[in-house]
Tab-separated table of C-alpha atoms and ligand atoms in Angstrom:
chain	number	residue	atom	x	y	z
A	1	MET	CA	53.107	31.040	48.587
A	2	LEU	CA	56.102	30.343	50.732
A	3	VAL	CA	56.285	26.933	52.389
A	4	ILE	CA	58.537	26.801	55.423
A	5	VAL	CA	59.290	23.364	56.806
A	6	LYS	CA	60.642	23.408	60.354
A	7	ASP	CA	62.017	20.545	62.429
A	8	ASN	CA	59.302	20.512	65.061
A	9	TYR	CA	56.232	22.113	66.596
A	10	ASP	CA	58.230	24.410	68.836
A	11	GLN	CA	59.981	25.898	65.812
A	12	ILE	CA	56.819	26.495	63.788
A	13	SER	CA	55.288	28.215	66.808
A	14	LYS	CA	58.321	30.477	67.189
A	15	GLU	CA	58.447	31.263	63.459
A	16	ALA	CA	54.789	32.287	63.457
A	17	ALA	CA	55.190	34.326	66.656
A	18	GLN	CA	58.134	36.137	65.122
A	19	MET	CA	56.033	37.044	62.096
A	20	VAL	CA	53.238	38.388	64.295
A	21	ALA	CA	55.704	40.308	66.480
A	22	ASP	CA	57.487	41.852	63.456
A	23	ARG	CA	54.239	43.175	62.092
A	24	LEU	CA	52.940	44.335	65.459
A	25	ARG	CA	56.117	46.325	66.125
A	26	LYS	CA	55.754	48.013	62.735
A	27	LYS	CA	52.013	48.610	63.125
A	28	PRO	CA	50.871	48.762	66.765
A	29	ASN	CA	47.198	48.800	65.684
A	30	LEU	CA	47.666	45.597	63.678
A	31	VAL	CA	44.433	43.799	62.783
A	32	LEU	CA	45.174	40.170	63.583
A	33	GLY	CA	42.985	37.219	62.644
A	34	LEU	CA	43.153	34.420	65.187
A	35	ALA	CA	42.444	30.698	65.111
A	36	THR	CA	41.647	28.110	67.742
A	37	GLY	CA	42.426	24.394	67.967
A	38	SER	CA	45.561	22.816	69.367
A	39	THR	CA	47.833	23.999	66.543
A	40	PRO	CA	48.158	27.708	67.469
A	41	LEU	CA	48.664	27.030	71.198
A	42	GLY	CA	52.479	27.163	70.882
A	43	LEU	CA	52.228	30.433	68.947
A	44	TYR	CA	50.074	31.931	71.715
A	45	ARG	CA	52.483	30.706	74.409
A	46	GLU	CA	55.343	32.376	72.558
A	47	LEU	CA	53.416	35.645	72.146
A	48	ILE	CA	52.686	35.626	75.889
A	49	ARG	CA	56.395	35.062	76.577
A	50	MET	CA	57.313	37.940	74.262
A	51	HIS	CA	54.809	40.183	76.041
A	52	LYS	CA	56.125	39.299	79.501
A	53	LYS	CA	59.854	39.122	78.756
A	54	GLU	CA	60.302	41.463	75.815
A	55	GLY	CA	57.488	43.943	76.395
A	56	LEU	CA	55.627	43.103	73.176
A	57	ASP	CA	52.732	45.542	73.327
A	58	PHE	CA	49.190	44.482	72.464
A	59	SER	CA	47.470	47.614	73.744
A	60	LYS	CA	46.467	48.850	70.279
A	61	ILE	CA	45.981	45.538	68.469
A	62	ILE	CA	42.550	44.570	67.119
A	63	THR	CA	41.698	40.873	66.813
A	64	PHE	CA	39.058	38.882	64.963
A	65	ASN	CA	38.600	35.197	65.612
A	66	LEU	CA	37.690	32.882	62.790
A	67	ASP	CA	34.845	30.954	64.321
A	68	GLU	CA	32.695	29.911	67.265
A	69	TYR	CA	30.296	27.091	68.054
A	70	VAL	CA	26.601	27.953	67.910
A	71	GLY	CA	24.844	27.588	71.257
A	72	LEU	CA	27.810	27.815	73.628
A	73	LEU	CA	28.072	30.709	76.068
A	74	PRO	CA	31.472	32.433	76.219
A	75	THR	CA	31.787	30.961	79.722
A	76	HIS	CA	31.422	27.390	78.393
A	77	LYS	CA	34.802	25.707	78.672
A	78	GLN	CA	34.692	24.442	75.097
A	79	SER	CA	33.653	27.742	73.559
A	80	TYR	CA	36.290	29.447	71.487
A	81	ALA	CA	35.764	32.636	73.506
A	82	TYR	CA	36.795	30.734	76.643
A	83	PHE	CA	39.712	29.127	74.788
A	84	MET	CA	41.060	32.475	73.579
A	85	ASN	CA	40.786	34.082	76.970
A	86	LYS	CA	42.474	31.179	78.713
A	87	ASN	CA	45.257	30.687	76.193
A	88	LEU	CA	46.041	34.244	75.120
A	89	PHE	CA	43.938	37.246	76.043
A	90	ALA	CA	44.123	36.877	79.842
A	91	HIS	CA	47.922	36.993	79.661
A	92	ILE	CA	48.551	39.997	77.412
A	93	ASN	CA	47.600	43.685	77.551
A	94	ILE	CA	44.798	43.618	74.981
A	95	PRO	CA	41.775	45.785	75.810
A	96	GLN	CA	38.536	43.811	75.940
A	97	HIS	CA	36.893	46.094	73.355
A	98	SER	CA	39.544	45.188	70.761
A	99	ILE	CA	38.604	41.499	70.812
A	100	HIS	CA	36.094	40.176	68.266
A	101	ILE	CA	34.826	36.607	68.394
A	102	PRO	CA	31.723	35.430	66.540
A	103	ASP	CA	28.785	35.302	68.944
A	104	GLY	CA	27.437	31.768	68.910
A	105	MET	CA	24.513	32.919	71.098
A	106	ALA	CA	23.375	35.730	68.785
A	107	HIS	CA	19.567	35.842	68.382
A	108	ASP	CA	19.818	37.329	64.922
A	109	ILE	CA	22.590	35.180	63.476
A	110	ASP	CA	22.442	36.612	59.953
A	111	GLY	CA	22.466	40.160	61.312
A	112	PHE	CA	25.421	39.306	63.508
A	113	CYS	CA	27.347	37.787	60.577
A	114	ASP	CA	26.764	40.937	58.488
A	115	TRP	CA	27.927	43.096	61.397
A	116	TYR	CA	31.096	40.972	61.792
A	117	GLU	CA	31.971	41.471	58.128
A	118	GLN	CA	31.308	45.221	58.371
A	119	GLU	CA	33.398	45.497	61.521
A	120	ILE	CA	36.373	43.873	59.770
A	121	GLN	CA	35.967	46.392	56.935
A	122	ARG	CA	35.541	49.314	59.332
A	123	VAL	CA	38.984	48.758	60.875
A	124	GLY	CA	40.595	48.457	57.460
A	125	GLY	CA	40.585	44.689	56.969
A	126	ILE	CA	42.633	41.912	58.539
A	127	ASP	CA	46.378	42.436	58.147
A	128	LEU	CA	47.529	38.949	59.097
A	129	GLN	CA	45.299	35.898	59.451
A	130	ILE	CA	46.470	32.835	61.381
A	131	LEU	CA	44.948	29.593	60.094
A	132	GLY	CA	45.005	25.963	61.109
A	133	VAL	CA	43.647	23.237	58.859
A	134	GLY	CA	41.291	20.426	59.681
A	135	ALA	CA	42.369	16.904	58.736
A	136	ASN	CA	39.632	17.084	56.057
A	137	GLY	CA	41.066	20.314	54.614
A	138	HIS	CA	38.682	22.712	56.322
A	139	VAL	CA	39.784	26.214	57.288
A	140	ALA	CA	38.032	27.810	60.250
A	141	PHE	CA	34.719	25.899	60.017
A	142	ASN	CA	34.485	26.042	56.228
A	143	GLU	CA	33.912	22.376	55.660
A	144	PRO	CA	34.553	20.599	52.327
A	145	GLY	CA	32.052	21.875	49.794
A	146	SER	CA	32.028	25.420	51.201
A	147	SER	CA	31.780	28.121	48.583
A	148	LEU	CA	35.217	29.546	47.937
A	149	GLY	CA	33.685	33.027	47.889
A	150	SER	CA	31.701	32.599	51.118
A	151	ARG	CA	31.406	35.231	53.862
A	152	THR	CA	30.773	34.927	57.610
A	153	ARG	CA	27.788	32.629	58.149
A	154	VAL	CA	26.490	29.500	59.904
A	155	LYS	CA	27.882	26.147	58.791
A	156	THR	CA	26.790	22.646	59.670
A	157	LEU	CA	29.757	20.686	60.979
A	158	THR	CA	30.613	17.404	59.295
A	159	GLU	CA	30.526	14.180	61.274
A	160	ASP	CA	34.326	13.951	60.828
A	161	THR	CA	34.895	17.342	62.377
A	162	ARG	CA	32.534	16.609	65.259
A	163	LYS	CA	34.353	13.330	65.841
A	164	ASN	CA	37.770	15.027	65.755
A	165	ASN	CA	36.668	17.777	68.100
A	166	ALA	CA	34.939	15.347	70.469
A	167	ARG	CA	38.262	15.011	72.298
A	168	PHE	CA	37.583	18.381	73.919
A	169	PHE	CA	34.054	17.436	75.042
A	170	LYS	CA	32.701	14.624	77.231
A	171	ASN	CA	31.530	12.812	74.113
A	172	LYS	CA	30.682	13.438	70.464
A	173	ASP	CA	27.010	14.136	71.192
A	174	GLU	CA	28.051	17.210	73.160
A	175	VAL	CA	29.877	18.730	70.169
A	176	PRO	CA	27.616	21.403	68.688
A	177	LYS	CA	26.225	20.675	65.227
A	178	TYR	CA	26.603	24.223	63.946
A	179	ALA	CA	29.204	26.957	64.023
A	180	LEU	CA	29.583	30.567	62.966
A	181	THR	CA	32.592	30.982	60.759
A	182	MET	CA	34.308	33.586	58.654
A	183	GLY	CA	33.848	32.557	55.041
A	184	VAL	CA	36.576	31.453	52.684
A	185	GLY	CA	36.147	34.788	50.897
A	186	THR	CA	36.489	36.675	54.196
A	187	ILE	CA	39.730	34.841	54.921
A	188	MET	CA	41.055	35.517	51.426
A	189	ASP	CA	40.561	39.269	51.940
A	190	ALA	CA	43.229	39.277	54.667
A	191	LYS	CA	46.458	40.887	53.499
A	192	GLU	CA	48.638	37.971	54.619
A	193	LEU	CA	47.819	34.382	55.530
A	194	VAL	CA	49.807	32.106	57.813
A	195	VAL	CA	48.798	28.443	57.640
A	196	LEU	CA	50.130	26.349	60.519
A	197	ALA	CA	50.146	22.569	60.777
A	198	SER	CA	51.924	20.006	62.885
A	199	GLY	CA	52.001	16.229	62.994
A	200	SER	CA	51.424	13.390	60.552
A	201	GLY	CA	47.633	13.654	60.880
A	202	LYS	CA	47.824	16.885	58.868
A	203	ALA	CA	50.192	15.682	56.121
A	204	ALA	CA	47.465	14.799	53.606
A	205	ALA	CA	45.566	18.046	54.262
A	206	ILE	CA	48.729	20.119	53.824
A	207	LYS	CA	49.611	18.308	50.620
A	208	ALA	CA	46.093	18.969	49.300
A	209	ALA	CA	46.131	22.583	50.476
A	210	ALA	CA	49.561	23.516	49.119
A	211	GLU	CA	49.907	21.297	46.056
A	212	GLY	CA	46.536	19.791	45.282
A	213	PRO	CA	43.937	21.051	42.850
A	214	LEU	CA	42.070	24.194	43.839
A	215	THR	CA	38.736	22.793	44.956
A	216	ALA	CA	35.910	23.503	47.360
A	217	GLN	CA	36.384	19.888	48.495
A	218	CYS	CA	39.530	21.155	50.216
A	219	PRO	CA	38.716	24.739	51.231
A	220	ALA	CA	42.312	25.215	52.441
A	221	SER	CA	43.514	24.849	48.823
A	222	VAL	CA	42.197	28.360	48.120
A	223	VAL	CA	45.282	29.782	49.840
A	224	GLN	CA	47.125	28.954	46.598
A	225	LEU	CA	45.294	31.921	45.052
A	226	HIS	CA	46.344	34.372	47.730
A	227	ARG	CA	49.132	36.809	46.964
A	228	LYS	CA	50.869	36.360	50.313
A	229	THR	CA	50.500	32.982	51.958
A	230	PHE	CA	53.027	31.443	54.340
A	231	VAL	CA	52.588	27.737	55.046
A	232	ILE	CA	54.585	26.870	58.155
A	233	VAL	CA	54.704	23.167	58.960
A	234	ASP	CA	56.860	20.730	60.865
A	235	GLU	CA	58.576	17.787	59.144
A	236	GLU	CA	55.647	15.447	59.852
A	237	ALA	CA	52.931	17.731	58.510
A	238	GLY	CA	55.105	18.533	55.489
A	239	ALA	CA	56.045	14.902	54.812
A	240	LYS	CA	53.819	14.483	51.743
A	241	LEU	CA	54.920	17.692	50.000
A	242	THR	CA	56.766	16.997	46.779
A	243	GLY	CA	57.194	20.533	45.429
A	244	LEU	CA	60.502	22.340	45.351
A	245	TYR	CA	60.982	23.209	48.986
A	246	PRO	CA	64.737	23.165	49.476
A	247	GLY	CA	65.920	22.247	52.960
A	248	SER	CA	67.592	25.641	53.225
A	249	TRP	CA	64.150	27.278	53.455
A	250	LYS	CA	63.979	25.775	56.882
A	251	SER	CA	65.917	28.745	58.218
A	252	SER	CA	64.332	32.101	58.866
A	253	PHE	CA	67.346	33.695	57.206
A	254	MET	CA	66.117	32.262	53.917
A	255	LEU	CA	62.619	33.452	54.720
A	256	GLU	CA	63.919	36.998	55.123
A	257	ARG	CA	65.872	36.698	51.891
A	258	SER	CA	62.943	35.393	49.921
A	259	ARG	CA	60.770	38.210	51.242
A	260	LYS	CA	63.231	40.753	49.883
A	261	ASN	CA	63.499	39.079	46.463
B	301	GLP	C1	38.741	23.349	64.412
B	301	GLP	C2	38.794	24.846	64.101
B	301	GLP	C3	39.796	25.154	63.020
B	301	GLP	C4	41.086	24.455	63.309
B	301	GLP	C5	40.872	22.969	63.280
B	301	GLP	C6	42.130	22.163	63.520
B	301	GLP	O1	37.801	22.646	63.711
B	301	GLP	N1	37.542	25.369	63.746
B	301	GLP	O2	39.967	26.566	62.940
B	301	GLP	O3	42.058	24.829	62.360
B	301	GLP	O4	39.938	22.644	64.286
B	301	GLP	O5	42.334	21.986	64.881
B	301	GLP	P1	43.649	21.460	65.520
B	301	GLP	O6	44.621	22.572	65.439
B	301	GLP	O7	43.300	21.136	66.940
B	301	GLP	O8	44.080	20.280	64.746
């Protein structure tokens, strides 16, 4: 695991975008796992800028989103399908058929979840998975207590998560109670993980994820077991980390060097 502490949100967004762009240039048919929430918005803005100003080409990319609320149509403004279209897909040259988002309206939810897993396998697995963390340590919608080997399935959202996400809805009662989510095991199968976090509200979750005990009570802590995890945080989100993260790792030069070592 490589922890990269940057000065601010803008810098973590640019660092993550650079990582995506590097891999996409090397492998145009990159399989990219995408996250929603406010954290990756800066990353998506930067990818859009790179597409428009630097010609970053998304025509062969394949994407899989982590999760979706159950019961929201893709046209619902709070659905993750709507979010992804508004904040990324509508602004880059990705073909519609290359986009995969769990279908929260599926009639046969279990069948859909199996298909989603098979589809990820069919394209060769996820190369790079972007992750945010919930303040309670969830990844995607794998809430505390989720099996660390879980696959794509329905999860009941905790009251905490519904309260946190209520800011996007008219009120908490409108926040769906269930979501489809890739499992912790699905996420762990990705070849590389990039965990992003910003702000003091995430400091405890990042401490638990990067340095705490490996426990289903903090599903994000499983990234400690992954062979290639990058945790990219700003000073505030990294404030509780006590491990050996020398200030010099703040530069991408050091990141490049540590990759080669
Ligand atoms: C939601 C999503 C997660 C996301 C988390 C944090 O619950 N399902 O994938 O990481 O929120 O969101 P934010 O980035 O807005 O703090």
